[in-house]
PDB file of C-alpha atoms and ligand atoms in Angstrom:
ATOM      1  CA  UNK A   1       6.180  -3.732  18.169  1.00  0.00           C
ATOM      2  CA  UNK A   2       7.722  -2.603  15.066  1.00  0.00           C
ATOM      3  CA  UNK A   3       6.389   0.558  13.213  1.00  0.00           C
ATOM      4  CA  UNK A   4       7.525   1.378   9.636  1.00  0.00           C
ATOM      5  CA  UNK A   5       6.491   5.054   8.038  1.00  0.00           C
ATOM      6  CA  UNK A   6       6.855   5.384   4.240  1.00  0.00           C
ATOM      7  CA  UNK A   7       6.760   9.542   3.856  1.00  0.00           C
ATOM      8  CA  UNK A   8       8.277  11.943   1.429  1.00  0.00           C
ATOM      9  CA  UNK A   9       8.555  14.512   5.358  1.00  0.00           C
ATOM     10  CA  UNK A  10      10.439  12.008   7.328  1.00  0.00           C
ATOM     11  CA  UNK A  11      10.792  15.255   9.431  1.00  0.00           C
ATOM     12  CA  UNK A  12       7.357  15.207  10.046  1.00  0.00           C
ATOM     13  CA  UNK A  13       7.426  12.352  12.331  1.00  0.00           C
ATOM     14  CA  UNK A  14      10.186  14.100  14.538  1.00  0.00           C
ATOM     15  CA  UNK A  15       7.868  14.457  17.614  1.00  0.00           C
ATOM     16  CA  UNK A  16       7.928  10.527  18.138  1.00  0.00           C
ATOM     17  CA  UNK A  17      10.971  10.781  19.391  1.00  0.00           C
ATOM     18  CA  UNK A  18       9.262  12.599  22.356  1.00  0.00           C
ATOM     19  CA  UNK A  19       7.572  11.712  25.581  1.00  0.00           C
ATOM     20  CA  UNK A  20       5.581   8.536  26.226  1.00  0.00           C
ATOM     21  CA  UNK A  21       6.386   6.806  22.457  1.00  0.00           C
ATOM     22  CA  UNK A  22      10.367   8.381  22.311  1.00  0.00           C
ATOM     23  CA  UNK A  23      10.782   6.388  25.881  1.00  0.00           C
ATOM     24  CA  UNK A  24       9.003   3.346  25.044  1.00  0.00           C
ATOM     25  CA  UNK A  25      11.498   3.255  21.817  1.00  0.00           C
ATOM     26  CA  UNK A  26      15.125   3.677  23.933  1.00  0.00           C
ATOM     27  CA  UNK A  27      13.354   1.244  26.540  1.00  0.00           C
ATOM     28  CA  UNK A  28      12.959  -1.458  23.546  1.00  0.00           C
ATOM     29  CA  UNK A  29       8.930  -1.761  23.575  1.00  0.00           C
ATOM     30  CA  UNK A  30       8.839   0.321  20.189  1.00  0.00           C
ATOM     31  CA  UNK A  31      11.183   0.064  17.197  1.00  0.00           C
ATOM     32  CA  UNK A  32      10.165   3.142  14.892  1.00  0.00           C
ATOM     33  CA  UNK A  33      11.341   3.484  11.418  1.00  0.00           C
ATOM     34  CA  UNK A  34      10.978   6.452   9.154  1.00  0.00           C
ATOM     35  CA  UNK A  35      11.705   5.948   5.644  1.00  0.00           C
ATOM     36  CA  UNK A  36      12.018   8.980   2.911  1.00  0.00           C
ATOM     37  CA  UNK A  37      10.063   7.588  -0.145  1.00  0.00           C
ATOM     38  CA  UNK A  38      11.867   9.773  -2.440  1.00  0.00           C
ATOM     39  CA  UNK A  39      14.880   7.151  -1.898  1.00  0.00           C
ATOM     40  CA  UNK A  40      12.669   4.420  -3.653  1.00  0.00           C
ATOM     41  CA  UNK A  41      12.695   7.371  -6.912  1.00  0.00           C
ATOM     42  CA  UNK A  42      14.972   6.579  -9.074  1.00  0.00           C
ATOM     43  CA  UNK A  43      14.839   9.394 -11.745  1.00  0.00           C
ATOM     44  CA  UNK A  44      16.712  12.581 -11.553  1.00  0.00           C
ATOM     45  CA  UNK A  45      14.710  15.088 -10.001  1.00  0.00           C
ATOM     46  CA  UNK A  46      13.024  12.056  -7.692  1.00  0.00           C
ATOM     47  CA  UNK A  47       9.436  12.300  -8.849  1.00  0.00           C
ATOM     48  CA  UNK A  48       6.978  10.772  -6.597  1.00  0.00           C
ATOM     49  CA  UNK A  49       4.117  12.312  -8.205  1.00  0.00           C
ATOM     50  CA  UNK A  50       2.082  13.219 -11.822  1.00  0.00           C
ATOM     51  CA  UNK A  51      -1.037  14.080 -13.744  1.00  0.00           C
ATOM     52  CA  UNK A  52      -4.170  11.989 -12.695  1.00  0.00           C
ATOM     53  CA  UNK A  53      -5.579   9.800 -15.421  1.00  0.00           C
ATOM     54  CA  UNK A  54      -9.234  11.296 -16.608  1.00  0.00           C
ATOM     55  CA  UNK A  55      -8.211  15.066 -16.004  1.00  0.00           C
ATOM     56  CA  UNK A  56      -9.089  17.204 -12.381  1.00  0.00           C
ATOM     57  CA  UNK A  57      -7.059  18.932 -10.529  1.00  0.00           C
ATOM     58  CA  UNK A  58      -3.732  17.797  -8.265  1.00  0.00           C
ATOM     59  CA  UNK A  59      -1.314  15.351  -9.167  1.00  0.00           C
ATOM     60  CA  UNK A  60      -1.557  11.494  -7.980  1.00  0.00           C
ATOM     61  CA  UNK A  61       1.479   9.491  -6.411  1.00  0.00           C
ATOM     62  CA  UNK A  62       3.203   7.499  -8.682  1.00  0.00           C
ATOM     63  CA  UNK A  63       3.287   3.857  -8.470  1.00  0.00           C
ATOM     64  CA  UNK A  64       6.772   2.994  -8.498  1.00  0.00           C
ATOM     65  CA  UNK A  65       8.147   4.602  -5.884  1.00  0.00           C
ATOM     66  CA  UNK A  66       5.994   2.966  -3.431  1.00  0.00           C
ATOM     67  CA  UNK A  67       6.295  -0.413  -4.724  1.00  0.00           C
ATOM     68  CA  UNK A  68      10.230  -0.153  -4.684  1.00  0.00           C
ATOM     69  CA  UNK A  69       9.648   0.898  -0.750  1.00  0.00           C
ATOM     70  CA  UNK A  70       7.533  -1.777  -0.051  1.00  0.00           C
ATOM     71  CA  UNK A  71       9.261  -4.262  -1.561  1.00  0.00           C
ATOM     72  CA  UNK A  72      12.162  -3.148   0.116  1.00  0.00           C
ATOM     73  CA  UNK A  73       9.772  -3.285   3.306  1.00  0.00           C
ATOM     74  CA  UNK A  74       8.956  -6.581   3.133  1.00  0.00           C
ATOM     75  CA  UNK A  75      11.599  -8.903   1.103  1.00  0.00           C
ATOM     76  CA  UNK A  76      15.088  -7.136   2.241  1.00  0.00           C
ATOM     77  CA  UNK A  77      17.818  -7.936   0.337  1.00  0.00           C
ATOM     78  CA  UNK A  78      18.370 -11.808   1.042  1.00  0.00           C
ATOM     79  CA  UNK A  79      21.144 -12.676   4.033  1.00  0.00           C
ATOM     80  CA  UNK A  80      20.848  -8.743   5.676  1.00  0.00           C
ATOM     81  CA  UNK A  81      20.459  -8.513   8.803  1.00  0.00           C
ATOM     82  CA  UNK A  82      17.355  -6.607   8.575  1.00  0.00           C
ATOM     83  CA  UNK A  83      16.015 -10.059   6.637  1.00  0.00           C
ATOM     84  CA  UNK A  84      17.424 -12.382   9.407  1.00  0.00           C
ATOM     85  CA  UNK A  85      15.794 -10.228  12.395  1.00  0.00           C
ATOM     86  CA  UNK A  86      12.075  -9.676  10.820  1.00  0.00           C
ATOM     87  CA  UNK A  87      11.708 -13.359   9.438  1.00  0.00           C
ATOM     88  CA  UNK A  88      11.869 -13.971  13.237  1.00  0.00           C
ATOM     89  CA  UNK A  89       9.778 -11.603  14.475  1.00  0.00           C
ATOM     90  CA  UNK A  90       6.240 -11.479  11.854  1.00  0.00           C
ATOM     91  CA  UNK A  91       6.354 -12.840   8.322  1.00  0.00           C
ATOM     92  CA  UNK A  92       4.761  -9.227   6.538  1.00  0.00           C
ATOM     93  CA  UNK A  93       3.584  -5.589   8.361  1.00  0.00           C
ATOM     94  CA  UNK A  94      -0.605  -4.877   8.410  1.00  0.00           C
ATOM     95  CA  UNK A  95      -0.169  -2.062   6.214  1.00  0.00           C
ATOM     96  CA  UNK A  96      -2.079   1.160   6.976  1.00  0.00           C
ATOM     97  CA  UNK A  97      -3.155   3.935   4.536  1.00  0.00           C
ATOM     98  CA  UNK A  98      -4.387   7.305   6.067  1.00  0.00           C
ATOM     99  CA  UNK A  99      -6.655   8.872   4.280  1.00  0.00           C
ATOM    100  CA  UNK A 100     -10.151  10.577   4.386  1.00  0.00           C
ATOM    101  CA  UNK A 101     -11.641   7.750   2.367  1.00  0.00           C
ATOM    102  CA  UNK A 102     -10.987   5.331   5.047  1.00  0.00           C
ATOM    103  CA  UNK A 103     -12.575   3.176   7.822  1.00  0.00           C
ATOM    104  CA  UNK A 104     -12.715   5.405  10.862  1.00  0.00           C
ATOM    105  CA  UNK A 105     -10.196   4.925  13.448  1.00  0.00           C
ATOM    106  CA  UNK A 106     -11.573   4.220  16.874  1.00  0.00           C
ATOM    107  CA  UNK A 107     -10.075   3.177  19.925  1.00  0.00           C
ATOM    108  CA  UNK A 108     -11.437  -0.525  19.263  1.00  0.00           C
ATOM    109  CA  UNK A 109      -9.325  -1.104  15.970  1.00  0.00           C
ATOM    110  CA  UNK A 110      -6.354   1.128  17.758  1.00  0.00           C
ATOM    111  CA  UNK A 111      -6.607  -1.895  20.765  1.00  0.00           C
ATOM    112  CA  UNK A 112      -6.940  -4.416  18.123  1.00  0.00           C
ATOM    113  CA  UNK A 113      -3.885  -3.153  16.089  1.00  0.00           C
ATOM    114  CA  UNK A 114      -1.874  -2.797  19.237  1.00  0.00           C
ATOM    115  CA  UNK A 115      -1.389  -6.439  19.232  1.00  0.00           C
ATOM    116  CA  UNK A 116       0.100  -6.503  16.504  1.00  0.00           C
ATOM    117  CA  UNK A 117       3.730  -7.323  16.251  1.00  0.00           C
ATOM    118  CA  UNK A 118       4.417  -4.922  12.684  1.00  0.00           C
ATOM    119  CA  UNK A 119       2.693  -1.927  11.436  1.00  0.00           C
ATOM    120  CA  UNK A 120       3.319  -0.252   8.354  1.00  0.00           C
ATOM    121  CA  UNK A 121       1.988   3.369   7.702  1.00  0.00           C
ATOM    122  CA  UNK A 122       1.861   4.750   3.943  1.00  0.00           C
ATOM    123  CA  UNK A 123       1.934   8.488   3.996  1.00  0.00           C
ATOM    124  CA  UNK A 124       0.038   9.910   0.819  1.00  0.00           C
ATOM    125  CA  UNK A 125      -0.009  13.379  -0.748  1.00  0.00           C
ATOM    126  CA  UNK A 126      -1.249  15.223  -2.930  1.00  0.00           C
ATOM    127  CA  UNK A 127      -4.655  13.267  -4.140  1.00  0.00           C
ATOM    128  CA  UNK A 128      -4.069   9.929  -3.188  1.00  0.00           C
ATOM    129  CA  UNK A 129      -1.632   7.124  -4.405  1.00  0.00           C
ATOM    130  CA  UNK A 130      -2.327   5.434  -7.791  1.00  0.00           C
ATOM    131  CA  UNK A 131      -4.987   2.836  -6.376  1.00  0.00           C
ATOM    132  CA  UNK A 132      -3.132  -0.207  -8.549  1.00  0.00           C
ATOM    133  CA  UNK A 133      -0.767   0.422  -5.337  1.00  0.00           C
ATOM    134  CA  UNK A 134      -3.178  -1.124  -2.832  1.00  0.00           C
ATOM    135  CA  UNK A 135      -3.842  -4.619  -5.249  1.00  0.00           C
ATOM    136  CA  UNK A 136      -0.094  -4.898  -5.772  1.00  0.00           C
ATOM    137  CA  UNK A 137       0.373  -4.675  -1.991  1.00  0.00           C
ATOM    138  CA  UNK A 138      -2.458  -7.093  -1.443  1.00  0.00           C
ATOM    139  CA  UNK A 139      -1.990  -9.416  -4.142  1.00  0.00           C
ATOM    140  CA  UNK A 140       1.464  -9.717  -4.789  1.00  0.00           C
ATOM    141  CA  UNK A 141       3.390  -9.195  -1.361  1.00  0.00           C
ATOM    142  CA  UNK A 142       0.203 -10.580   0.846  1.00  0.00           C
ATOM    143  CA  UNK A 143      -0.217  -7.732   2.598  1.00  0.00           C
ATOM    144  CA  UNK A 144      -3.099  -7.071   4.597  1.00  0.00           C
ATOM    145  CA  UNK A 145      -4.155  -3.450   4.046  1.00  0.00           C
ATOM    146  CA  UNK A 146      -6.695  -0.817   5.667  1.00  0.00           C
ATOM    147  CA  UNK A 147      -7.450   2.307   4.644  1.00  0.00           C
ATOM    148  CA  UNK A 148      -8.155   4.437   7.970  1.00  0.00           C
ATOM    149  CA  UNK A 149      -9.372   7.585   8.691  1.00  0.00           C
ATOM    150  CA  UNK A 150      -9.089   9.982  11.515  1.00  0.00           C
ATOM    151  CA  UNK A 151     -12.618  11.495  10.700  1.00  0.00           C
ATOM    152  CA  UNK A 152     -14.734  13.480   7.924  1.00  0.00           C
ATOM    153  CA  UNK A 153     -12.104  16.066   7.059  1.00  0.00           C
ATOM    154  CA  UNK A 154      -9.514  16.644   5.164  1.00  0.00           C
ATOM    155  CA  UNK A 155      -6.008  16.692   5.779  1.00  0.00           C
ATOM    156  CA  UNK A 156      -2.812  17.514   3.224  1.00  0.00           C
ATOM    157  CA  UNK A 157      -1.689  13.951   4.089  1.00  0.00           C
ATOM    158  CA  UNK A 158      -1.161  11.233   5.934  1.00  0.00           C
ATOM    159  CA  UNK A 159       2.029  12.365   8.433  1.00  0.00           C
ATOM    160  CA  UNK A 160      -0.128  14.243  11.126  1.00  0.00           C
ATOM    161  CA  UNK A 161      -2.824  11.477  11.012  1.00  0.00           C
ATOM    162  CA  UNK A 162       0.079   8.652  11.172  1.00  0.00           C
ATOM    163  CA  UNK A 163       1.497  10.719  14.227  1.00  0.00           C
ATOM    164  CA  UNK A 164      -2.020  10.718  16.086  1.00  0.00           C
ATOM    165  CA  UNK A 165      -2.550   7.026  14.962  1.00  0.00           C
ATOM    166  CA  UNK A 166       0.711   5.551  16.721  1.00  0.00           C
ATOM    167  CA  UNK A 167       0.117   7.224  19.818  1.00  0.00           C
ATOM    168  CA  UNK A 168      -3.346   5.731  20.400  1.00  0.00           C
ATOM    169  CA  UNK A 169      -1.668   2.712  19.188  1.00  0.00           C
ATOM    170  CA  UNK A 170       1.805   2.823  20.669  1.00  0.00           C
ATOM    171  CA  UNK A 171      -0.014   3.877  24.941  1.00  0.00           C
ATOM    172  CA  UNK A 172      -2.024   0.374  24.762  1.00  0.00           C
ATOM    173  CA  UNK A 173       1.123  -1.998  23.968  1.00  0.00           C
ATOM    174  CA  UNK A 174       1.981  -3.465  27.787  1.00  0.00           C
ATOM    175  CA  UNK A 175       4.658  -1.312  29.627  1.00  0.00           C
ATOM    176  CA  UNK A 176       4.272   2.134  27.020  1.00  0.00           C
ATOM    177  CA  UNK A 177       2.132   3.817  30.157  1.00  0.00           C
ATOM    178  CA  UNK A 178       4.021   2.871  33.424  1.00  0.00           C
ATOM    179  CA  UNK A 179      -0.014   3.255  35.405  1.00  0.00           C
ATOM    180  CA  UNK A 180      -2.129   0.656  33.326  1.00  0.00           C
ATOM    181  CA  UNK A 181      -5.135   1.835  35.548  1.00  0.00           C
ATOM    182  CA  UNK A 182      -5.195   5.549  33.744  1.00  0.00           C
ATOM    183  CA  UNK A 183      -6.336   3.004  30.294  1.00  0.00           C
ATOM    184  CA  UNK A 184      -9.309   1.301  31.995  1.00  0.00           C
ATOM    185  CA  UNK A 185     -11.194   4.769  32.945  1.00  0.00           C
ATOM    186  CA  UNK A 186     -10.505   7.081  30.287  1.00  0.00           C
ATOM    187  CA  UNK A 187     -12.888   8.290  27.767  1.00  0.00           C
ATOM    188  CA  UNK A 188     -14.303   5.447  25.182  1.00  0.00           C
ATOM    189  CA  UNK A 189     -12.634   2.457  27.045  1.00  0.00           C
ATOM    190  CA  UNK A 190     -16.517   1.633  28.435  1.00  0.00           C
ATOM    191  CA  UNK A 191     -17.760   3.461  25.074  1.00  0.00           C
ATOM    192  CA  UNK A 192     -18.603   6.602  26.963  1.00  0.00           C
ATOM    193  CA  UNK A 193     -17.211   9.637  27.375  1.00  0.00           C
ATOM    194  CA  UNK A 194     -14.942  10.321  30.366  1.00  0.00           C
ATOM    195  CA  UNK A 195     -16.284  11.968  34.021  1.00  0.00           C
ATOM    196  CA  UNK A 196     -15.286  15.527  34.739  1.00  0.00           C
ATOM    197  CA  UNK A 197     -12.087  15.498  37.150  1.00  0.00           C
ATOM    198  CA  UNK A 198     -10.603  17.887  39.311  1.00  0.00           C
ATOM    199  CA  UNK A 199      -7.858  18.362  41.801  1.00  0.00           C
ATOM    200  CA  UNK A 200      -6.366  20.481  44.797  1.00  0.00           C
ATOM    201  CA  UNK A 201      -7.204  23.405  45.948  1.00  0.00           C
ATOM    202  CA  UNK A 202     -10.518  22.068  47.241  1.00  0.00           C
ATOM    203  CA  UNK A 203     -12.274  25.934  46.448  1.00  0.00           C
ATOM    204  CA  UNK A 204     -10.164  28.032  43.822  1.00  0.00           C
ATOM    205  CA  UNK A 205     -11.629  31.365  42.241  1.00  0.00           C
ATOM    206  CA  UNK A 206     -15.466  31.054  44.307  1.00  0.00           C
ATOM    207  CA  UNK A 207     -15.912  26.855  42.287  1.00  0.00           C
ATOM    208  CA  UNK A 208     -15.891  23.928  44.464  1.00  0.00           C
ATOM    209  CA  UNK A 209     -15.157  20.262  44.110  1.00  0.00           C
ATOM    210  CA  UNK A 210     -18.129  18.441  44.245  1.00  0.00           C
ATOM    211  CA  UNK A 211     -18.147  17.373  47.433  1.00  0.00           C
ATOM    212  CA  UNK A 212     -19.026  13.660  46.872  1.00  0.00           C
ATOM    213  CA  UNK A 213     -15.452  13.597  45.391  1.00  0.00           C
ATOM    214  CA  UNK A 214     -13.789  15.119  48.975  1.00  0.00           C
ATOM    215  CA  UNK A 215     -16.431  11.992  50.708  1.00  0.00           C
ATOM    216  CA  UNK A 216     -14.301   8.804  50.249  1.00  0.00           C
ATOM    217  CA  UNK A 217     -16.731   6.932  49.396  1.00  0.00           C
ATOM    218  CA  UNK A 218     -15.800   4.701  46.599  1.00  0.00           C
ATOM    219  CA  UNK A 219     -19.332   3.659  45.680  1.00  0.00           C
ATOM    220  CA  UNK A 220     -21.044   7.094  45.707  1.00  0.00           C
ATOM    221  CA  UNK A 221     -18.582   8.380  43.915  1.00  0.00           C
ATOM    222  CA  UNK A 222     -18.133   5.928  41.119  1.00  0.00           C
ATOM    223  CA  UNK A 223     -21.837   6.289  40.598  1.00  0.00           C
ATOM    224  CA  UNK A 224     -21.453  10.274  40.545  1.00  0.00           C
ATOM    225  CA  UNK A 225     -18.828   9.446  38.119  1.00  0.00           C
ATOM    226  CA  UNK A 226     -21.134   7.081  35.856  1.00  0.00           C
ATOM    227  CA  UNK A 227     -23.755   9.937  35.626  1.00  0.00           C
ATOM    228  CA  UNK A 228     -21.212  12.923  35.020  1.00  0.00           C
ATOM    229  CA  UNK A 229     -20.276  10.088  31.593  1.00  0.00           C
ATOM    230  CA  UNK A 230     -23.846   9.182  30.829  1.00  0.00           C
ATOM    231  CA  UNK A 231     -24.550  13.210  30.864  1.00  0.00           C
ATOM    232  CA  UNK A 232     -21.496  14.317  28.842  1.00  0.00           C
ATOM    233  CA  UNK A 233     -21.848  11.817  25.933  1.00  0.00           C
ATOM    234  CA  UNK A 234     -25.718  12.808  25.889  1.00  0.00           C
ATOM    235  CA  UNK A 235     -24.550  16.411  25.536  1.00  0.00           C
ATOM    236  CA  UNK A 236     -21.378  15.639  23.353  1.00  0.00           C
ATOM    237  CA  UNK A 237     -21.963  12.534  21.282  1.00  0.00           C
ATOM    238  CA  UNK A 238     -25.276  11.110  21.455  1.00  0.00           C
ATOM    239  CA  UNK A 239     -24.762   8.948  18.436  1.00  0.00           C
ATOM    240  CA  UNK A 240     -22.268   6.731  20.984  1.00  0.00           C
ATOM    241  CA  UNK A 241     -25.133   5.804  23.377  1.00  0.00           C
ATOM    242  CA  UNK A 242     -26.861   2.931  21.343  1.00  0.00           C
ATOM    243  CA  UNK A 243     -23.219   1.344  21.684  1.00  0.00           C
ATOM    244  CA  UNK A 244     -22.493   2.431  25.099  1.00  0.00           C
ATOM    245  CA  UNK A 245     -25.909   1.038  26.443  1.00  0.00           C
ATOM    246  CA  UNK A 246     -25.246  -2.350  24.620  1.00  0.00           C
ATOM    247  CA  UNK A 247     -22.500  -3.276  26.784  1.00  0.00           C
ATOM    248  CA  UNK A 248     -24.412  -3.637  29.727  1.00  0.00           C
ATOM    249  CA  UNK A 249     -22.174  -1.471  31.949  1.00  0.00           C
ATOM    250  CA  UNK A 250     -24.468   2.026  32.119  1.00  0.00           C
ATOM    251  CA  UNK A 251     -27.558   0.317  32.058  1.00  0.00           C
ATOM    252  CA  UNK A 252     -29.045   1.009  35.411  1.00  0.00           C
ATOM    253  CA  UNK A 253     -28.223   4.350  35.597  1.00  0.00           C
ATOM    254  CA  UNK A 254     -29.766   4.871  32.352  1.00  0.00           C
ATOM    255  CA  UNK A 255     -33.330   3.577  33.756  1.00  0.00           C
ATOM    256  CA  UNK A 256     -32.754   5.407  36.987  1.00  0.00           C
TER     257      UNK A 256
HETATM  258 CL1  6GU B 301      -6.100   9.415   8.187  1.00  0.00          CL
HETATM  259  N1  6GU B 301      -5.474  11.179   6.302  1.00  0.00           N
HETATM  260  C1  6GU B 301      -5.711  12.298   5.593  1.00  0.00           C
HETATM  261  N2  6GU B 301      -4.834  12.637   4.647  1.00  0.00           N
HETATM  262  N3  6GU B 301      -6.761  13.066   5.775  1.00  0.00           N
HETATM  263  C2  6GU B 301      -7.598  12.697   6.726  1.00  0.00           C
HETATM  264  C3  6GU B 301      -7.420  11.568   7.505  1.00  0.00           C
HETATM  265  C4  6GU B 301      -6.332  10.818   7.266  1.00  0.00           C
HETATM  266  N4  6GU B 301      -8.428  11.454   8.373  1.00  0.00           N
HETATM  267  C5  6GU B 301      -9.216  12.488   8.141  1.00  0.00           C
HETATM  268  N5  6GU B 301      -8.733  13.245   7.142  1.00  0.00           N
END
């Protein structure tokens, strides 16, 4: 999978050079590229930013910055390399906006983008980029693009969301996480929230294990497990049950 960041703080996506995604990159599953968008400014003092149309307060990205970088993103100068290797591998990137106005990022659309063979990540500022942006990207390069959100708050921009994003993204593309089994029982791959776990010493500090878990027995305790999930995400995050219950997989404990 290729993964292209457009960010005036390339430095800001240092840490995915580490762990899990930095290993999946030297082992060839990952090809990261960070791109300084102040490269794509052409004036003297390389302004990505002004004065929002209509008054208020912040400044608004400009537009022609980011429609130098994604040209530059998706029609490479003609004979490069760079043109010759991407014509081969996927035609344009899904392009991705973070931002707080966005369609919430679950682990559904993280699967569903995982399969994807290009990503592109636009990393705003300030108040957002100049929304004739987003139809130029659409319109004239045929760009698919989603606006995506990490929840209802607000960040300063896009970087730490983009960071968060490709590592929910980057662990489900085959061979990132060498045990495949830790993605089928973790929390929200059955739309619930995951079981309590614990491990050695048996009794630490006067708390016990639960001893069904020191039993062996597989059935008893993946039933323990289902009821520890069905409790938490009543507790935690009731408004995942409807959901949850729809897929069929809680159901009898939820009668019982
Ligand atoms: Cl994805 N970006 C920004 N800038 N703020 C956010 C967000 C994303 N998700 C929640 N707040």
């Amino acid at each position: 999978m290729r993964i292209d960041v457009l960010t005036i703080f390339p430095q800001y996506l240092a840490p995915l050079e580490l762990s899990l995604i930095g290993k999946a990159q030297r082992d060839g599953l990952l090809d990261v590229r960070v791109h300084d968008l102040r490269e794509f400014a052409h004036d003297r003092h390389r302004t990505v930013d002004d004065t929002p149309y209509g008054g208020g307060a912040g400044m608004v990205m400009k537009p022609e910055p980011w429609a130098a970088a994604l040209d530059a993103l998706v029609a490479p100068a003609k004979g490069s390399a760079v043109a010759v290797a991407s014509a081969s591998a996927s035609a344009t990137p899904l392009l991705i906006v973070p931002g707080p106005a966005g369609r919430p990022f679950t682990q559904a659309f993280a699967a569903e983008l995982a399969t994807r063979p290009w990503l592109a990540f636009a990393c705003g500022r300030y108040e957002g980029i100049d929304e004739r942006v987003y139809e130029y990207a659409a319109d004239d390069l045929g760009l698919r693009v989603e606006v995506v959100s990490l929840g209802d708050y607000v960040l300063n921009g896009g970087e730490v969301a983009v960071l968060a994003m490709v590592e929910a993204i980057a662990r489900l593309v085959p061979g990132v996480v060498g045990n495949a089994e830790s993605l089928v029982e973790e929390s929200h791959s059955d739309g619930l929230l995951e079981y309590p776990v614990y491990t050695k010493p048996a009794s630490w500090r006067g708390r016990d294990v639960p001893p069904v878990l020191l039993g062996g027995d597989h059935g008893r305790i993946a039933a323990w497990r289902r009821e520890r999930s069905i409790e938490r995400t009543v507790a935690r995050r009731p408004d995942l049950l409807p959901a949850a219950a729809l897929t069929g997989l809680p159901s009898d404990d939820v009668e019982g």
